[in-house]
Amino acid sequence: MKDIRELLIQQAQTLGWKVTPRQAEQFQLYMELLLEWNEKMNLTSITEPEQVVEKHFLDSMTLLAWGKLKEKARVIDVGSGAGFPGIPLKIMRPDIDLTLLDGTQKRLNFLGEVCKALHISATRVHKRAEEAGLDKTMRERFDLATARAVAGLPVLAEYCLPLVKMKGMFLAMKGPGAQEELAEAQNALEILGSGEPQVLSLTLPGGEERNLILCQKLRFTPKGYPRHGGTIAKHPL
C-alpha cells in the first residue's frame, strides 16, 4: 500500500495546517482500512491513494479553516458514511467529543474498526438523521453539526439544525455551487433557527473549490422539525 504520510504533511502545510508524524501515521492506517474494507462493501469510489488524500482527508480538514471550534466541543457528523469529515477532524482535534451518526450498521461497524485501530474514541449512533433530531438525548445537544456529501442544503439544514444547541453551529461542506444552494435554503434556515449564514471559501491543493456554509443557531428549532425523512426530501422547506 502506497505511503501517503509525506504527501499529506506537505499538502496540509500548503493550507496552513500542521500534521504531526503520529497524525500522518493515523491517516495512513485509515486509508489502508478504507481501501481494504471497500473491497467488501461500498465505502468510496475514490481508491487512488493521492486522491484519498485530497478528496477525503484534506477535504475533511477544511473544517479547521473555521478556526472557532472550542476545546472539548461536542461534534456530530451527520450521515458519516466512511467517516468523513468526522474522523479526520478527530485525528486533528483529539480533544473533541465526536458522535458518528449513520443509518447503516455495516458502515458503523467499519467506523468502529477504524477508531479501534487509530486509538481514537467516538460514539457511534445507528439512526437516521431525522430520528436523531427528535431524540431528546440528542436534540439541541451539540456545539457543532456537520455533514459532507449528504444532501442539498435545504434538506441538510433540516437534518442538522435540530441537533445543534443554542449558539452552536451547523457547518455544511459544499463544492462550487454553494451560493446557489444557499439562496435555495434561506427559508429552511430561517424556519429552523439559523442566523445569517456566512460562506468561507477555500481551494484544495489540486485546484478544486470548497465552501463551508456557516450557520449559527440563534433560535430554538420549532416542534415538528425535523419532519419524516420522505417528506423532507420530497418537500424541502
Short mmCIF file of C-alpha atoms in Angstrom, two decimals, residues 123-229:
data_model
loop_
_atom_site.label_atom_id
_atom_site.label_comp_id
_atom_site.label_asym_id
_atom_site.label_seq_id
_atom_site.Cartn_x
_atom_site.Cartn_y
_atom_site.Cartn_z
CA THR A 123 -19.74 7.49 19.88
CA ARG A 124 -21.41 5.62 17.03
CA VAL A 125 -25.18 6.04 16.66
CA HIS A 126 -27.30 3.89 14.34
CA LYS A 127 -30.19 6.20 13.44
CA ARG A 128 -31.45 8.18 10.52
CA ALA A 129 -30.76 11.91 10.89
CA GLU A 130 -34.44 12.81 11.25
CA GLU A 131 -34.81 10.24 14.07
CA ALA A 132 -31.78 11.68 15.88
CA GLY A 133 -33.23 15.19 15.66
CA LEU A 134 -36.37 14.03 17.51
CA ASP A 135 -34.45 12.05 20.15
CA LYS A 136 -34.45 14.03 23.42
CA THR A 137 -30.94 12.81 24.28
CA MET A 138 -29.60 14.29 21.02
CA ARG A 139 -31.83 17.21 20.07
CA GLU A 140 -30.14 20.60 20.55
CA ARG A 141 -27.18 18.98 22.37
CA PHE A 142 -24.24 19.62 20.02
CA ASP A 143 -21.82 22.53 19.66
CA LEU A 144 -21.30 21.62 16.00
CA ALA A 145 -23.25 19.55 13.49
CA THR A 146 -21.59 18.97 10.15
CA ALA A 147 -22.10 16.83 7.06
CA ARG A 148 -20.41 16.21 3.75
CA ALA A 149 -21.98 14.94 0.51
CA VAL A 150 -25.28 14.01 2.17
CA ALA A 151 -27.99 16.21 0.63
CA GLY A 152 -28.84 19.63 -0.78
CA LEU A 153 -28.69 22.46 1.76
CA PRO A 154 -32.46 22.87 2.45
CA VAL A 155 -32.67 19.13 3.28
CA LEU A 156 -29.35 19.08 5.12
CA ALA A 157 -30.37 22.01 7.31
CA GLU A 158 -33.44 20.09 8.47
CA TYR A 159 -31.27 17.09 9.31
CA CYS A 160 -28.61 19.07 11.17
CA LEU A 161 -30.01 22.23 12.80
CA PRO A 162 -32.37 20.37 15.19
CA LEU A 163 -29.24 18.71 16.68
CA VAL A 164 -27.42 22.00 17.31
CA LYS A 165 -27.63 23.69 20.71
CA MET A 166 -28.37 27.39 21.08
CA LYS A 167 -25.41 29.50 19.81
CA GLY A 168 -23.91 26.31 18.34
CA MET A 169 -23.01 25.92 14.66
CA PHE A 170 -24.16 23.98 11.63
CA LEU A 171 -21.35 23.77 9.06
CA ALA A 172 -22.31 22.46 5.63
CA MET A 173 -19.40 21.35 3.42
CA LYS A 174 -20.04 22.20 -0.20
CA GLY A 175 -18.32 22.45 -3.57
CA PRO A 176 -18.56 25.22 -6.19
CA GLY A 177 -22.39 25.59 -6.16
CA ALA A 178 -22.61 26.83 -2.56
CA GLN A 179 -24.10 30.27 -3.28
CA GLU A 180 -26.96 28.78 -5.33
CA GLU A 181 -27.70 26.23 -2.59
CA LEU A 182 -27.64 28.99 0.00
CA ALA A 183 -30.19 31.01 -1.96
CA GLU A 184 -32.49 27.95 -2.08
CA ALA A 185 -32.05 27.30 1.66
CA GLN A 186 -32.86 30.76 3.06
CA ASN A 187 -36.39 29.75 4.04
CA ALA A 188 -35.27 26.50 5.67
CA LEU A 189 -32.51 28.22 7.66
CA GLU A 190 -34.93 30.92 8.87
CA ILE A 191 -37.58 28.39 9.99
CA LEU A 192 -35.08 26.07 11.71
CA GLY A 193 -33.43 28.78 13.81
CA SER A 194 -30.27 29.83 11.97
CA GLY A 195 -28.85 33.34 11.99
CA GLU A 196 -27.48 34.97 8.83
CA PRO A 197 -25.23 32.38 7.15
CA GLN A 198 -21.65 33.08 6.08
CA VAL A 199 -19.58 31.36 3.40
CA LEU A 200 -15.90 30.54 3.79
CA SER A 201 -14.21 29.58 0.51
CA LEU A 202 -11.01 27.56 0.10
CA THR A 203 -9.06 25.94 -2.70
CA LEU A 204 -7.61 22.46 -2.28
CA PRO A 205 -4.00 21.88 -3.48
CA GLY A 206 -5.34 20.23 -6.66
CA GLY A 207 -7.28 23.42 -7.52
CA GLU A 208 -10.81 22.34 -6.50
CA GLU A 209 -13.03 24.91 -4.80
CA ARG A 210 -14.54 24.12 -1.42
CA ASN A 211 -17.06 26.15 0.57
CA LEU A 212 -18.04 26.00 4.22
CA ILE A 213 -21.51 27.38 4.86
CA LEU A 214 -21.53 28.58 8.48
CA CYS A 215 -24.90 28.82 10.22
CA GLN A 216 -25.15 29.79 13.87
CA LYS A 217 -28.23 28.65 15.79
CA LEU A 218 -29.91 31.73 17.27
CA ARG A 219 -33.43 30.38 17.88
CA PHE A 220 -34.72 27.01 19.06
CA THR A 221 -35.90 24.73 16.26
CA PRO A 222 -39.73 24.64 16.37
CA LYS A 223 -41.54 21.43 17.36
CA GLY A 224 -42.49 19.40 14.32
CA TYR A 225 -38.99 19.60 12.83
CA PRO A 226 -37.33 17.55 11.56
CA ARG A 227 -40.25 16.05 9.64
CA HIS A 228 -40.36 12.46 8.35
CA GLY A 229 -37.45 11.59 6.04
#
